[in-house]
Tab-separated table of C-alpha atoms and ligand atoms in Angstrom:
chain	number	residue	atom	x	y	z
A	167	MET	CA	-0.269	52.721	-40.347
A	168	LEU	CA	-2.570	49.859	-41.215
A	169	LYS	CA	0.395	47.576	-41.556
A	170	SER	CA	1.760	48.410	-38.124
A	171	LEU	CA	-1.708	47.902	-36.623
A	172	VAL	CA	-1.816	44.431	-38.127
A	173	ILE	CA	1.613	43.666	-36.783
A	174	LEU	CA	0.617	45.006	-33.388
A	175	SER	CA	-2.531	42.906	-33.185
A	176	VAL	CA	-0.699	39.790	-34.337
A	177	GLY	CA	1.820	40.522	-31.641
A	178	VAL	CA	-0.917	40.937	-29.010
A	179	LEU	CA	-2.510	37.711	-30.161
A	180	ALA	CA	0.803	35.901	-29.816
A	181	VAL	CA	1.297	37.256	-26.307
A	182	CYS	CA	-2.232	36.228	-25.279
A	183	GLN	CA	-1.612	32.783	-26.638
A	184	ALA	CA	1.682	32.581	-24.787
A	185	LEU	CA	0.158	33.664	-21.477
A	186	GLN	CA	-2.638	31.105	-21.542
A	187	SER	CA	-2.810	28.759	-18.578
A	188	CYS	CA	-1.581	25.240	-19.217
A	189	GLU	CA	-5.152	23.899	-19.026
A	190	ASP	CA	-6.536	26.459	-21.497
A	191	CYS	CA	-3.554	25.920	-23.760
A	192	LEU	CA	-4.121	22.146	-23.935
A	193	LYS	CA	-7.890	22.554	-24.324
A	194	SER	CA	-7.280	24.702	-27.399
A	195	GLY	CA	-5.271	21.874	-28.939
A	196	ASN	CA	-1.819	23.246	-28.324
A	197	HIS	CA	1.080	22.067	-26.204
A	198	PHE	CA	2.349	23.746	-23.085
A	199	CYS	CA	6.021	24.136	-22.423
A	200	ALA	CA	7.086	23.232	-18.882
A	201	ASP	CA	10.448	24.987	-19.280
A	202	THR	CA	9.254	28.366	-20.576
A	203	LYS	CA	5.771	28.145	-18.959
A	204	LEU	CA	4.383	29.298	-22.301
A	205	CYS	CA	1.801	27.923	-24.669
A	206	ASN	CA	3.232	26.626	-27.933
A	207	SER	CA	6.844	27.655	-27.329
A	208	PRO	CA	8.670	26.966	-30.577
A	209	VAL	CA	11.684	25.591	-28.696
A	210	CYS	CA	10.720	23.355	-25.815
A	211	LEU	CA	12.556	20.575	-24.033
A	212	ASN	CA	9.724	19.401	-21.807
A	213	SER	CA	6.442	19.808	-23.561
A	214	ILE	CA	3.221	18.912	-21.718
A	215	THR	CA	0.381	17.399	-23.715
A	216	HIS	CA	-1.911	16.057	-20.937
A	217	ILE	CA	-3.890	18.212	-18.506
A	218	ILE	CA	-3.079	15.793	-15.690
A	219	ASN	CA	0.513	17.039	-15.942
A	220	CYS	CA	-0.129	20.774	-15.981
A	221	PRO	CA	2.419	22.073	-13.477
A	222	ARG	CA	1.185	23.192	-10.094
A	223	ALA	CA	1.982	22.953	-6.429
A	224	PRO	CA	0.053	20.474	-4.258
A	225	ASN	CA	-3.006	21.708	-2.331
A	226	ALA	CA	-1.556	20.406	0.944
A	227	THR	CA	1.883	20.692	2.490
A	228	TYR	CA	4.140	17.653	2.565
A	229	ASP	CA	5.768	17.129	5.955
A	230	ASP	CA	8.981	15.071	5.814
A	231	ASN	CA	9.179	14.643	9.583
A	232	GLU	CA	5.591	13.435	9.816
A	233	ALA	CA	6.202	11.035	6.931
A	234	ARG	CA	9.162	9.367	8.614
A	235	THR	CA	7.884	9.391	12.219
A	236	LYS	CA	4.176	8.664	11.679
A	237	TRP	CA	3.404	7.378	8.196
A	238	LEU	CA	6.389	5.012	8.007
A	239	PRO	CA	5.348	3.045	11.141
A	240	LEU	CA	1.736	3.086	9.899
A	241	PHE	CA	2.605	1.332	6.667
A	242	GLY	CA	5.344	-0.681	8.390
A	243	ALA	CA	2.718	-2.111	10.753
A	244	SER	CA	0.707	-3.567	7.882
A	245	ALA	CA	3.581	-5.910	6.978
A	246	THR	CA	3.216	-7.962	10.133
A	247	GLY	CA	0.647	-9.664	12.371
A	248	PRO	CA	-1.625	-7.928	14.889
A	249	ILE	CA	0.693	-8.202	17.923
A	250	GLN	CA	3.737	-6.747	16.200
A	251	ALA	CA	1.536	-4.141	14.497
A	252	GLN	CA	0.473	-2.818	17.899
A	253	LYS	CA	4.183	-2.753	18.851
A	254	CYS	CA	4.788	-0.565	15.813
A	255	PHE	CA	2.251	1.879	17.222
A	256	ASP	CA	3.534	1.609	20.813
A	257	ASN	CA	7.054	2.401	19.621
A	258	ASN	CA	6.105	5.343	17.424
A	259	TRP	CA	2.573	6.555	18.038
A	260	PRO	CA	1.491	5.260	21.450
A	261	THR	CA	-2.080	6.593	21.367
A	262	MET	CA	-2.775	4.596	18.182
A	263	LYS	CA	-4.643	1.327	18.826
A	264	LEU	CA	-5.082	-1.520	16.384
A	265	SER	CA	-8.755	-2.010	15.624
A	266	LYS	CA	-8.892	-4.844	13.087
A	267	HIS	CA	-6.487	-7.017	11.115
A	268	ILE	CA	-7.933	-8.464	7.913
A	269	LEU	CA	-6.353	-11.308	5.943
A	270	VAL	CA	-8.014	-12.713	2.811
A	271	ASN	CA	-7.366	-14.940	-0.188
A	272	CYS	CA	-6.790	-12.586	-3.083
A	273	SER	CA	-5.511	-15.077	-5.641
A	274	ASP	CA	-6.332	-14.341	-9.200
A	275	PRO	CA	-8.353	-17.188	-10.715
A	276	SER	CA	-5.726	-17.332	-13.437
A	277	PRO	CA	-3.344	-20.254	-12.964
A	278	ILE	CA	-0.165	-18.211	-13.350
A	279	LEU	CA	0.195	-17.543	-9.641
A	280	PRO	CA	-0.023	-19.727	-6.540
A	281	LEU	CA	-2.292	-18.807	-3.614
A	282	THR	CA	-1.860	-15.174	-2.684
A	283	THR	CA	-3.134	-13.494	0.445
A	284	CYS	CA	-3.814	-9.820	0.967
A	285	ALA	CA	-3.829	-8.122	4.343
A	286	MET	CA	-4.572	-4.758	5.869
A	287	LEU	CA	-5.259	-3.238	9.240
A	288	THR	CA	-7.363	-0.506	10.699
A	289	ALA	CA	-6.440	1.517	13.773
A	290	VAL	CA	-7.915	4.317	15.878
A	291	ASP	CA	-6.375	7.155	17.824
A	292	THR	CA	-9.063	8.718	20.029
A	293	THR	CA	-6.643	11.425	21.252
A	294	GLN	CA	-5.696	12.814	17.865
A	295	LYS	CA	-8.986	11.744	16.253
A	296	VAL	CA	-7.442	9.684	13.488
A	297	LEU	CA	-8.638	6.475	11.819
A	298	VAL	CA	-6.147	4.421	9.826
A	299	MET	CA	-6.402	2.065	6.886
A	300	SER	CA	-3.010	0.537	6.125
A	301	PHE	CA	-2.512	-2.018	3.340
A	302	ARG	CA	0.194	-4.676	3.203
A	303	ALA	CA	2.601	-5.229	0.353
A	304	THR	CA	2.838	-8.830	-0.903
A	305	ASN	CA	4.650	-11.006	1.578
A	306	THR	CA	5.544	-13.922	-0.642
A	307	GLY	CA	8.646	-12.400	-2.076
A	308	THR	CA	9.515	-9.642	-4.383
A	309	GLN	CA	9.445	-11.791	-7.503
A	310	LEU	CA	5.785	-12.550	-7.062
A	311	GLU	CA	5.036	-8.910	-6.906
A	312	GLU	CA	6.957	-8.267	-10.075
A	313	GLU	CA	5.040	-11.031	-11.792
A	314	ILE	CA	1.711	-9.641	-10.723
A	315	LEU	CA	2.637	-6.253	-11.986
A	316	ASN	CA	3.918	-7.537	-15.261
A	317	TYR	CA	1.383	-10.157	-16.242
A	318	PHE	CA	-1.921	-8.713	-15.202
A	319	VAL	CA	-2.638	-5.925	-17.587
A	320	ALA	CA	-6.428	-6.339	-17.567
A	321	LYS	CA	-8.448	-3.463	-16.142
A	322	LYS	CA	-11.826	-3.017	-14.498
A	323	PRO	CA	-13.995	0.110	-14.365
A	324	PHE	CA	-13.653	2.075	-11.139
A	325	PHE	CA	-17.187	3.357	-10.493
A	326	ASP	CA	-17.649	6.131	-13.081
A	327	SER	CA	-14.038	7.291	-12.950
A	328	GLY	CA	-11.935	5.373	-15.408
A	329	TYR	CA	-10.301	1.999	-14.979
A	330	ILE	CA	-7.937	0.434	-12.506
A	331	PHE	CA	-5.694	-2.575	-12.748
A	332	GLU	CA	-7.815	-5.729	-12.303
A	333	PHE	CA	-5.521	-7.343	-9.756
A	334	PHE	CA	-5.809	-4.292	-7.494
A	335	TYR	CA	-9.568	-4.119	-7.983
A	336	ASP	CA	-10.115	-7.766	-7.107
A	337	ALA	CA	-7.699	-7.676	-4.172
A	338	TYR	CA	-9.425	-4.596	-2.793
A	339	VAL	CA	-12.888	-6.131	-3.144
A	340	ALA	CA	-11.662	-9.290	-1.382
A	341	LEU	CA	-10.597	-7.129	1.586
A	342	TRP	CA	-13.726	-4.951	1.444
A	343	LYS	CA	-16.027	-7.956	1.452
A	344	GLY	CA	-13.713	-9.749	3.887
A	345	GLY	CA	-14.531	-7.343	6.721
A	346	LEU	CA	-13.237	-3.916	5.705
A	347	GLU	CA	-16.602	-2.535	4.641
A	348	GLN	CA	-18.271	-3.500	7.927
A	349	GLU	CA	-15.294	-2.190	9.861
A	350	MET	CA	-15.258	1.217	8.139
A	351	ARG	CA	-19.031	1.589	8.601
A	352	ASN	CA	-18.622	0.830	12.318
A	353	LEU	CA	-15.730	3.252	12.707
A	354	LYS	CA	-17.569	5.978	10.830
A	355	TYR	CA	-20.597	5.491	13.071
A	356	LYS	CA	-18.517	5.641	16.256
A	357	TYR	CA	-16.142	8.410	15.177
A	358	PRO	CA	-17.987	10.453	12.562
A	359	ASP	CA	-15.680	13.473	12.643
A	360	TYR	CA	-12.284	11.728	12.597
A	361	GLU	CA	-9.702	12.097	9.855
A	362	VAL	CA	-8.909	8.958	7.865
A	363	TRP	CA	-5.242	8.269	7.140
A	364	VAL	CA	-4.718	5.784	4.328
A	365	THR	CA	-1.356	4.282	3.494
A	366	GLY	CA	0.664	1.389	2.124
A	367	HIS	CA	3.886	0.405	0.406
A	368	SER	CA	4.164	-1.256	-3.026
A	369	LEU	CA	1.035	-3.368	-3.695
A	370	GLY	CA	-0.240	-1.861	-0.439
A	371	ALA	CA	0.283	1.586	-1.946
A	372	ALA	CA	-1.941	0.768	-4.908
A	373	LEU	CA	-4.580	-0.658	-2.552
A	374	ALA	CA	-4.339	2.495	-0.422
A	375	SER	CA	-5.040	4.647	-3.483
A	376	VAL	CA	-8.009	2.432	-4.318
A	377	GLY	CA	-9.167	2.353	-0.681
A	378	ALA	CA	-9.171	6.122	-0.217
A	379	SER	CA	-11.029	6.462	-3.514
A	380	TRP	CA	-13.453	3.647	-2.652
A	381	VAL	CA	-14.667	5.033	0.689
A	382	VAL	CA	-15.365	8.340	-1.086
A	383	LYS	CA	-17.217	6.670	-3.962
A	384	ALA	CA	-19.172	4.614	-1.415
A	385	GLY	CA	-20.260	7.890	0.203
A	386	LEU	CA	-18.752	6.915	3.575
A	387	PHE	CA	-16.174	9.675	3.931
A	388	LYS	CA	-15.617	13.093	2.386
A	389	PRO	CA	-12.341	13.552	0.531
A	390	ASP	CA	-11.530	16.571	2.721
A	391	ASN	CA	-11.310	14.243	5.731
A	392	ILE	CA	-8.928	11.834	4.036
A	393	LYS	CA	-5.152	11.894	3.932
A	394	LEU	CA	-3.314	9.515	1.626
A	395	LEU	CA	0.397	8.851	1.656
A	396	THR	CA	1.874	5.962	-0.298
A	397	ALA	CA	5.424	4.660	-0.756
A	398	GLY	CA	6.659	2.976	-3.924
A	399	GLN	CA	3.221	2.935	-5.560
A	400	PRO	CA	2.892	1.196	-8.942
A	401	ARG	CA	0.712	2.826	-11.577
A	402	THR	CA	-2.757	1.937	-10.350
A	403	GLY	CA	-5.318	3.379	-12.730
A	404	ASP	CA	-5.758	4.957	-16.108
A	405	TYR	CA	-5.863	8.624	-17.041
A	406	ALA	CA	-9.497	9.167	-16.012
A	407	TYR	CA	-9.006	7.459	-12.638
A	408	SER	CA	-5.917	9.471	-11.834
A	409	LEU	CA	-7.390	12.771	-12.992
A	410	TRP	CA	-10.491	12.141	-10.857
A	411	HIS	CA	-8.286	11.185	-7.907
A	412	GLN	CA	-6.167	14.306	-8.056
A	413	ASN	CA	-9.180	16.556	-8.576
A	414	THR	CA	-10.811	14.949	-5.536
A	415	PHE	CA	-8.107	14.637	-2.885
A	416	ALA	CA	-6.301	17.711	-1.640
A	417	TYR	CA	-4.003	15.597	0.542
A	418	SER	CA	-2.494	12.794	-1.521
A	419	PHE	CA	1.263	12.188	-1.597
A	420	ARG	CA	3.103	9.510	-3.504
A	421	VAL	CA	6.580	9.122	-2.053
A	422	VAL	CA	9.167	7.702	-4.458
A	423	HIS	CA	12.653	6.647	-3.416
A	424	ALA	CA	15.326	7.479	-6.011
A	425	HIS	CA	15.481	4.659	-8.597
A	426	ASP	CA	12.674	2.495	-7.154
A	427	ILE	CA	11.460	0.393	-10.090
A	428	VAL	CA	7.872	-0.137	-8.951
A	429	PRO	CA	6.494	3.381	-9.580
A	430	HIS	CA	7.462	2.834	-13.227
A	431	VAL	CA	5.409	-0.357	-13.480
A	432	PRO	CA	3.429	-1.029	-15.544
A	433	PHE	CA	5.672	0.907	-17.896
A	434	GLN	CA	3.746	3.703	-19.477
A	435	TYR	CA	4.970	3.153	-22.978
A	436	GLU	CA	5.198	-0.627	-23.221
A	437	LEU	CA	3.372	-2.160	-26.146
A	438	VAL	CA	0.966	-4.315	-24.144
A	439	ASP	CA	-0.316	-1.365	-22.184
A	440	HIS	CA	-2.893	-0.141	-24.625
A	441	ASP	CA	-4.780	2.265	-22.398
A	442	LYS	CA	-1.946	3.845	-20.590
A	443	MET	CA	-1.834	3.948	-16.839
A	444	TYR	CA	-1.021	7.228	-15.123
A	445	HIS	CA	0.016	8.287	-11.660
A	446	HIS	CA	-1.957	10.848	-9.719
A	447	ARG	CA	-0.451	13.763	-7.817
A	448	THR	CA	1.636	14.521	-5.876
A	449	GLU	CA	4.911	12.714	-6.299
A	450	ILE	CA	7.471	13.418	-3.579
A	451	TRP	CA	10.798	12.286	-4.958
A	452	TYR	CA	13.849	11.645	-2.805
A	453	ASN	CA	16.827	11.145	-5.093
A	454	ASN	CA	19.080	10.046	-2.218
A	455	ASP	CA	19.105	7.513	0.654
A	456	MET	CA	16.192	9.240	2.430
A	457	SER	CA	18.061	9.563	5.714
A	458	VAL	CA	17.000	12.338	8.107
A	459	GLY	CA	17.662	15.736	6.548
A	460	SER	CA	17.554	14.472	2.946
A	461	THR	CA	16.254	16.828	0.315
A	462	TYR	CA	13.225	15.962	-1.788
A	463	HIS	CA	11.349	17.291	-4.792
A	464	VAL	CA	7.692	18.252	-4.570
A	465	CYS	CA	6.875	17.355	-8.161
A	466	GLN	CA	4.897	19.793	-10.258
A	467	GLU	CA	3.564	17.214	-12.700
A	468	ALA	CA	1.464	14.134	-11.959
A	469	ASP	CA	3.301	11.691	-14.218
A	470	GLY	CA	5.525	13.623	-16.575
A	471	PHE	CA	9.186	13.502	-17.393
A	472	TYR	CA	10.153	15.368	-14.281
A	473	CYS	CA	11.210	13.825	-10.999
A	474	SER	CA	11.651	10.040	-10.860
A	475	SER	CA	10.898	9.591	-14.558
A	476	GLN	CA	14.303	11.111	-15.273
A	477	ASN	CA	15.922	7.940	-13.956
A	478	ALA	CA	16.308	5.225	-16.553
A	479	ASP	CA	18.329	2.803	-14.389
A	480	LEU	CA	15.830	1.293	-11.987
A	481	SER	CA	16.461	-0.497	-8.735
A	482	TRP	CA	14.697	-3.096	-6.600
A	483	ASN	CA	16.849	-2.227	-3.591
A	484	ASP	CA	15.487	1.324	-3.596
A	485	HIS	CA	12.000	-0.183	-3.523
A	486	THR	CA	12.570	-2.077	-0.280
A	487	HIS	CA	14.215	0.881	1.468
A	488	TYR	CA	12.187	3.936	2.400
A	489	PHE	CA	13.223	6.672	4.844
A	490	ASN	CA	16.581	4.909	5.162
A	491	THR	CA	14.814	1.881	6.619
A	492	ASP	CA	14.972	-1.674	5.288
A	493	LEU	CA	11.296	-2.580	5.072
A	494	ASP	CA	12.068	-6.315	5.088
A	495	GLY	CA	11.683	-7.177	8.756
A	496	TYR	CA	10.897	-3.651	9.932
A	497	GLY	CA	7.275	-4.492	10.798
A	498	ASN	CA	8.144	-7.885	12.272
A	499	GLN	CA	10.570	-6.161	14.630
A	500	GLY	CA	7.805	-3.849	15.845
A	501	CYS	CA	8.994	-0.868	13.769
A	502	PRO	CA	11.974	0.104	15.960
A	503	LYS	CA	12.449	3.840	16.233
A	504	LYS	CA	15.565	5.220	14.579
A	505	GLN	CA	18.142	6.331	17.181
B	869	LIG	C1	-8.629	-18.297	-3.612
B	869	LIG	O1	-9.324	-17.544	-4.580
B	869	LIG	C2	-9.206	-18.029	-5.908
B	869	LIG	C3	-9.833	-17.001	-6.842
B	869	LIG	O2	-11.139	-16.678	-6.474
B	869	LIG	C4	-9.823	-19.404	-6.008
B	869	LIG	O3	-9.690	-19.889	-7.343
B	869	LIG	C5	-9.105	-20.332	-5.027
B	869	LIG	O4	-9.721	-21.594	-5.014
B	869	LIG	C6	-9.111	-19.741	-3.600
B	869	LIG	N1	-8.236	-20.571	-2.758
B	869	LIG	C7	-8.538	-20.892	-1.511
B	869	LIG	C8	-7.518	-21.731	-0.801
B	869	LIG	O5	-9.566	-20.554	-0.968
B	870	LIG	C1	-6.624	22.525	-5.325
B	870	LIG	O1	-6.459	23.912	-5.482
B	870	LIG	C2	-6.968	24.421	-6.711
B	870	LIG	C3	-6.528	25.860	-6.836
B	870	LIG	O2	-6.887	26.584	-5.711
B	870	LIG	C4	-8.485	24.224	-6.736
B	870	LIG	O3	-9.015	24.711	-7.935
B	870	LIG	C5	-8.788	22.741	-6.600
B	870	LIG	O4	-10.179	22.521	-6.510
B	870	LIG	C6	-8.112	22.158	-5.363
B	870	LIG	N1	-8.264	20.711	-5.409
B	870	LIG	C7	-8.662	19.997	-4.367
B	870	LIG	C8	-8.791	18.547	-4.602
B	870	LIG	O5	-8.938	20.481	-3.285
């Protein structure tokens, strides 16, 4: 009798342990199994050891059609000058009006790179009550971007929420001080109840993540009024930054095209990367050409071994093509609508 009671209670204990939430499981020093959804599964292929990766659905709904018809021209517009940028809006979102185009020197003082400029634009739609911050990718060639991402591993504190990559921090501050801060204060004053849509591709994607976070930290906008969608975003901040970001923004999507190399940079497990950089939620992974009707994964983990991390063969071509559109020249052509 006593013996069976002991066995029973051990069994109950084991079940309780197994049914723990991923967060509680990790907090108690165990590992959570993504495959079995159990705490401390003895056999586990994909074991989760970081709370940032505890599987869950996003708080907002990803809309593929909106991404390709609205967000794509928004980040496409940042790759060109003010006149073509307005064409991007006229062709795709006619009530959207360019407000300000900001271009600054964002060279790192380090001698490794030549002069680099960073650019972004703001726009206003008074019909749909939307403000836009859209950040440009580098325009001096893809190699430069690779170099930046590979050589600059230094980090700076991001307010009280972890660290971000120094190059992104400095580039963002150059834009902020170069007119963005004044512009966002003006827009907030004029349109206090508008939503803020923040976006970018590549380097612009990292700056968009920083920008959305910055206007919240600066107390200018509430996270509930902000929507962030990035394409081909490199790892931008460390664990604390990304955990804060995903606990703060309900609407934050990180679109990744198939084998795009940039979301894997800086590589999470390379030797130089002492404090590892992590992505925040929610990755939307298209493992195809992203043409209309393509399927996509709404990834359950922030930066785990699901979704794009399954791909070991990485591609630059996938980085420059999003939503079946060659981003080289897309903005300069005024973001032509797909037929
Ligand atoms: C751009 O900024 C860098 C870093 O602050 C500085 O060293 C450089 O002189 C600047 N270049 C120009 C052309 O202003
Ligand atoms: C997302 O939803 C979860 C579960 O309802 C909630 O606890 C969390 O605060 C939400 N996060 C954001 C950023 O809204």
